[in-house]
Short mmCIF file of C-alpha atoms in Angstrom, two decimals:
data_model
loop_
_atom_site.label_atom_id
_atom_site.label_comp_id
_atom_site.label_asym_id
_atom_site.label_seq_id
_atom_site.Cartn_x
_atom_site.Cartn_y
_atom_site.Cartn_z
CA ALA D 1 4.08 -6.90 23.13
CA GLN D 2 4.25 -3.97 21.10
CA LYS D 3 5.05 -0.84 22.88
CA ILE D 4 3.74 3.37 22.13
CA THR D 5 5.85 5.76 24.31
CA GLN D 6 4.58 9.81 24.26
CA THR D 7 5.81 11.20 27.33
CA GLN D 8 4.47 14.86 27.01
CA PRO D 9 1.23 14.98 27.99
CA GLY D 10 0.36 18.79 26.92
CA MET D 11 2.39 20.87 24.69
CA PHE D 12 1.81 24.79 23.75
CA VAL D 13 2.10 26.04 20.81
CA GLN D 14 2.21 29.26 19.24
CA GLU D 15 -0.62 30.41 16.17
CA LYS D 16 2.72 29.48 12.65
CA GLU D 17 4.96 27.84 14.78
CA ALA D 18 5.76 24.81 14.30
CA VAL D 19 5.35 21.86 16.36
CA THR D 20 6.82 17.84 17.51
CA LEU D 21 5.15 15.85 19.25
CA ASP D 22 7.54 12.93 20.67
CA CYS D 23 6.80 9.00 19.67
CA THR D 24 9.01 6.14 20.45
CA TYR D 25 7.61 2.81 19.85
CA ASP D 26 9.05 -0.95 20.97
CA THR D 27 8.93 -3.85 18.14
CA SER D 28 10.59 -7.33 17.54
CA ASP D 29 8.94 -7.22 14.20
CA PRO D 30 10.96 -6.31 11.62
CA SER D 31 7.03 -5.14 9.53
CA TYR D 32 5.69 -2.08 11.53
CA GLY D 33 3.31 1.04 10.36
CA LEU D 34 2.98 4.07 12.81
CA PHE D 35 -0.04 6.18 12.84
CA TRP D 36 -0.57 9.65 13.71
CA TYR D 37 -4.24 9.61 14.98
CA LYS D 38 -6.00 14.29 15.90
CA GLN D 39 -8.81 13.52 18.46
CA PRO D 40 -10.82 16.84 18.88
CA SER D 41 -13.14 17.34 21.51
CA SER D 42 -15.59 15.78 19.83
CA GLY D 43 -14.17 13.48 19.90
CA GLU D 44 -14.14 11.29 16.36
CA MET D 45 -10.14 10.58 15.78
CA ILE D 46 -9.49 11.86 12.49
CA PHE D 47 -6.40 10.06 10.43
CA LEU D 48 -3.05 12.10 10.46
CA ILE D 49 -0.39 10.43 8.85
CA TYR D 50 1.45 6.73 8.38
CA GLN D 51 4.48 5.45 8.67
CA GLY D 52 5.26 1.97 6.90
CA SER D 53 9.10 0.77 8.57
CA TYR D 54 10.62 -0.33 4.81
CA ASP D 55 9.46 3.49 3.48
CA GLN D 56 12.84 4.90 2.45
CA GLN D 57 11.04 8.28 2.63
CA ASN D 58 9.17 10.30 5.57
CA ALA D 59 5.90 10.03 5.34
CA THR D 60 4.09 13.92 4.53
CA GLU D 61 0.82 15.06 4.38
CA GLY D 62 0.29 18.36 4.62
CA ARG D 63 1.97 20.12 6.99
CA TYR D 64 1.85 17.52 8.97
CA SER D 65 5.18 14.91 7.73
CA LEU D 66 6.95 12.05 10.12
CA ASN D 67 9.78 12.25 11.99
CA PHE D 68 11.01 8.54 11.72
CA GLN D 69 13.66 7.57 13.12
CA LYS D 70 14.35 3.82 12.46
CA ALA D 71 17.38 2.79 15.00
CA ARG D 72 16.05 5.66 17.02
CA LYS D 73 12.60 3.85 17.52
CA SER D 74 11.46 6.69 17.20
CA ALA D 75 8.29 8.71 14.84
CA ASN D 76 7.88 12.43 15.48
CA LEU D 77 5.13 13.84 14.34
CA VAL D 78 5.41 17.62 13.22
CA ILE D 79 3.25 20.31 12.27
CA SER D 80 4.04 23.03 10.55
CA ALA D 81 2.12 26.51 10.55
CA SER D 82 -0.40 25.65 13.62
CA GLN D 83 -4.07 26.98 13.72
CA LEU D 84 -6.26 27.19 16.43
CA GLY D 85 -8.32 24.19 14.88
CA ASP D 86 -4.77 21.78 15.83
CA SER D 87 -5.72 22.29 19.33
CA ALA D 88 -6.93 18.68 19.54
CA MET D 89 -5.42 15.28 21.17
CA TYR D 90 -2.83 13.73 19.16
CA PHE D 91 -2.01 9.75 19.92
CA CYS D 92 0.19 8.16 17.90
CA ALA D 93 -0.15 4.29 16.90
CA MET D 94 1.18 1.22 15.63
CA LYS D 95 -0.48 -2.44 13.45
CA GLU D 96 0.06 -5.26 16.22
CA LEU D 97 -0.90 -8.88 15.10
CA GLN D 98 -2.76 -10.95 17.24
CA GLY D 99 -4.05 -14.39 16.57
CA GLY D 100 -3.99 -13.46 12.82
CA SER D 101 -6.02 -10.68 13.03
CA GLU D 102 -4.65 -6.36 13.24
CA LYS D 103 -5.48 -4.75 16.07
CA LEU D 104 -4.49 -0.52 16.12
CA VAL D 105 -1.96 0.12 19.56
CA PHE D 106 -2.20 3.49 21.40
CA GLY D 107 0.22 5.40 22.70
CA LYS D 108 -1.56 7.42 26.31
CA GLY D 109 -1.55 10.66 23.89
CA THR D 110 -0.84 14.72 23.74
CA LYS D 111 -2.19 17.52 24.53
CA LEU D 112 -1.80 20.07 21.98
CA THR D 113 -2.37 24.09 22.65
CA VAL D 114 -2.49 25.94 19.76
CA ASN D 115 -2.75 29.75 21.10
CA PRO D 116 -3.65 33.24 19.52
CA ASP T 1 -18.55 6.52 1.08
CA THR T 2 -15.68 6.51 3.03
CA GLU T 3 -17.03 6.87 5.89
CA VAL T 4 -17.86 4.60 9.25
CA THR T 5 -21.26 5.48 10.60
CA GLN T 6 -22.62 4.97 14.34
CA THR T 7 -25.60 4.96 16.21
CA PRO T 8 -26.62 6.92 18.55
CA LYS T 9 -24.03 9.63 19.33
CA HIS T 10 -25.08 9.39 22.77
CA LEU T 11 -27.16 6.93 24.92
CA VAL T 12 -27.84 7.45 28.73
CA MET T 13 -29.63 3.85 29.97
CA GLY T 14 -30.19 3.03 33.68
CA MET T 15 -27.98 -0.21 34.84
CA THR T 16 -30.57 -2.43 34.34
CA ASN T 17 -31.35 -1.67 30.61
CA LYS T 18 -30.35 -3.70 26.88
CA LYS T 19 -29.22 -1.71 24.73
CA SER T 20 -27.80 -1.97 21.87
CA LEU T 21 -24.96 1.14 19.98
CA LYS T 22 -24.83 -0.17 15.48
CA CYS T 23 -22.12 0.93 12.85
CA GLU T 24 -21.82 0.96 9.27
CA GLN T 25 -19.19 0.66 6.49
CA HIS T 26 -19.26 0.71 3.65
CA MET T 27 -16.08 1.26 1.95
CA GLY T 28 -15.76 -2.56 1.57
CA HIS T 29 -13.68 -3.49 4.13
CA ARG T 30 -13.47 -6.98 6.04
CA ALA T 31 -12.40 -5.98 9.70
CA MET T 32 -14.13 -4.10 12.00
CA TYR T 33 -13.46 -3.05 14.94
CA TRP T 34 -14.34 -1.49 18.71
CA TYR T 35 -12.28 0.43 21.28
CA LYS T 36 -13.89 2.02 24.26
CA GLN T 37 -12.54 4.94 25.94
CA LYS T 38 -12.44 5.95 28.77
CA ALA T 39 -12.42 10.71 29.79
CA LYS T 40 -8.39 11.44 28.92
CA LYS T 41 -7.04 7.88 27.62
CA PRO T 42 -5.85 6.07 24.59
CA PRO T 43 -8.67 4.12 23.39
CA GLU T 44 -8.28 -0.05 24.41
CA LEU T 45 -9.60 -2.29 21.66
CA MET T 46 -12.93 -4.27 22.44
CA PHE T 47 -13.16 -6.73 20.31
CA VAL T 48 -12.18 -7.60 16.11
CA TYR T 49 -14.13 -9.46 13.84
CA SER T 50 -12.53 -10.33 10.13
CA TYR T 51 -13.98 -11.23 8.13
CA GLU T 52 -17.21 -12.22 9.67
CA LYS T 53 -15.94 -13.02 12.09
CA LEU T 54 -14.46 -12.41 16.38
CA SER T 55 -10.91 -13.03 15.79
CA ILE T 56 -10.55 -10.35 18.97
CA ASN T 57 -12.08 -11.13 22.10
CA GLU T 58 -10.15 -8.17 25.18
CA SER T 59 -12.05 -10.62 27.57
CA VAL T 60 -13.74 -8.08 28.01
CA PRO T 61 -17.24 -8.94 30.11
CA SER T 62 -19.74 -10.38 29.15
CA ARG T 63 -22.70 -7.65 29.56
CA PHE T 64 -21.12 -6.30 26.30
CA SER T 65 -21.29 -7.98 23.08
CA PRO T 66 -20.44 -7.68 19.82
CA GLU T 67 -22.90 -8.85 16.76
CA CYS T 68 -21.34 -9.10 13.27
CA PRO T 69 -24.57 -9.18 10.40
CA ASN T 70 -23.23 -9.04 7.51
CA SER T 71 -19.19 -7.09 6.43
CA SER T 72 -21.18 -3.17 6.56
CA LEU T 73 -22.31 -4.21 9.75
CA LEU T 74 -21.45 -3.76 13.80
CA ASN T 75 -23.50 -3.77 16.25
CA LEU T 76 -22.28 -3.96 20.19
CA HIS T 77 -25.46 -5.40 22.15
CA LEU T 78 -25.38 -3.63 25.44
CA HIS T 79 -26.91 -4.68 28.66
CA ALA T 80 -27.05 -4.65 33.09
CA LEU T 81 -24.14 -2.34 32.39
CA GLN T 82 -22.32 -0.74 35.45
CA PRO T 83 -21.53 2.75 35.88
CA GLU T 84 -17.79 2.50 35.05
CA ASP T 85 -18.45 1.30 31.78
CA SER T 86 -19.81 5.15 30.84
CA ALA T 87 -17.19 6.31 27.93
CA LEU T 88 -16.36 6.74 24.82
CA TYR T 89 -17.40 3.69 22.03
CA LEU T 90 -15.74 3.95 18.73
CA CYS T 91 -16.37 1.93 16.45
CA ALA T 92 -13.41 1.37 13.08
CA SER T 93 -13.01 -0.87 9.82
CA SER T 94 -10.14 -1.82 7.95
CA GLN T 95 -9.03 -3.07 5.32
CA ARG T 96 -8.24 -6.62 5.79
CA THR T 97 -4.82 -7.05 5.47
CA GLY T 98 -4.54 -3.96 7.21
CA TYR T 99 -2.27 -1.19 6.37
CA TYR T 100 -3.27 2.46 6.68
CA GLY T 101 -7.04 1.26 6.03
CA TYR T 102 -8.44 2.00 9.80
CA THR T 103 -11.88 3.87 9.83
CA PHE T 104 -12.68 5.09 13.38
CA GLY T 105 -16.64 6.32 13.24
CA SER T 106 -17.38 9.93 15.37
CA GLY T 107 -18.05 7.97 18.90
CA THR T 108 -20.94 7.35 21.11
CA ARG T 109 -20.91 9.14 24.19
CA LEU T 110 -22.39 6.89 26.23
CA THR T 111 -23.43 6.80 29.86
CA VAL T 112 -25.15 4.40 32.91
CA VAL T 113 -26.85 5.58 35.29
#
């Protein structure tokens, strides 16, 4: 079974600064996909960024970038120029195959607080 | 339409009630999911439907009964729930081959009294 580890229960950052949220994973599959989701207090899961195991470059989406280090099995999320609206739970997730179907398996999450 | 719509947004039900949660998507996705999320925890998978057939049941108690009437609609029927079943129930959909097409609804906050 695959496993996602997020070791930071909570992180604090000043507005306009950058922050890195850690994620390590464990899988024996050569082909896999990693996701980051943002979950505000309202509850919806918002897709931020995706990295495929065969992607040659680190994924970027606006202020979000993924620091993908395959050999270390890490996929850290970098948020640049933090905004107050970035305060939320952030989940790292991985696709997992089961019985011919796919599912997302989530890490425990990191609660990010952006201070003014 | 790039949304997954869940209704109701909030639900309070007694332990003897029968209720249903509804999830709808019109993105042509052929896989749909139910997740349960307790406070301060990550979402946990309950069921996966692929091409309208149940493909994964994560040993969910029978008081939760999923139904996929068509490719756009997913229901979760609730009966004789317990207070510990109170949680946020999230629906998601994806392209059949997974990729990064997972889209989540905003969830139903369920309280069992």
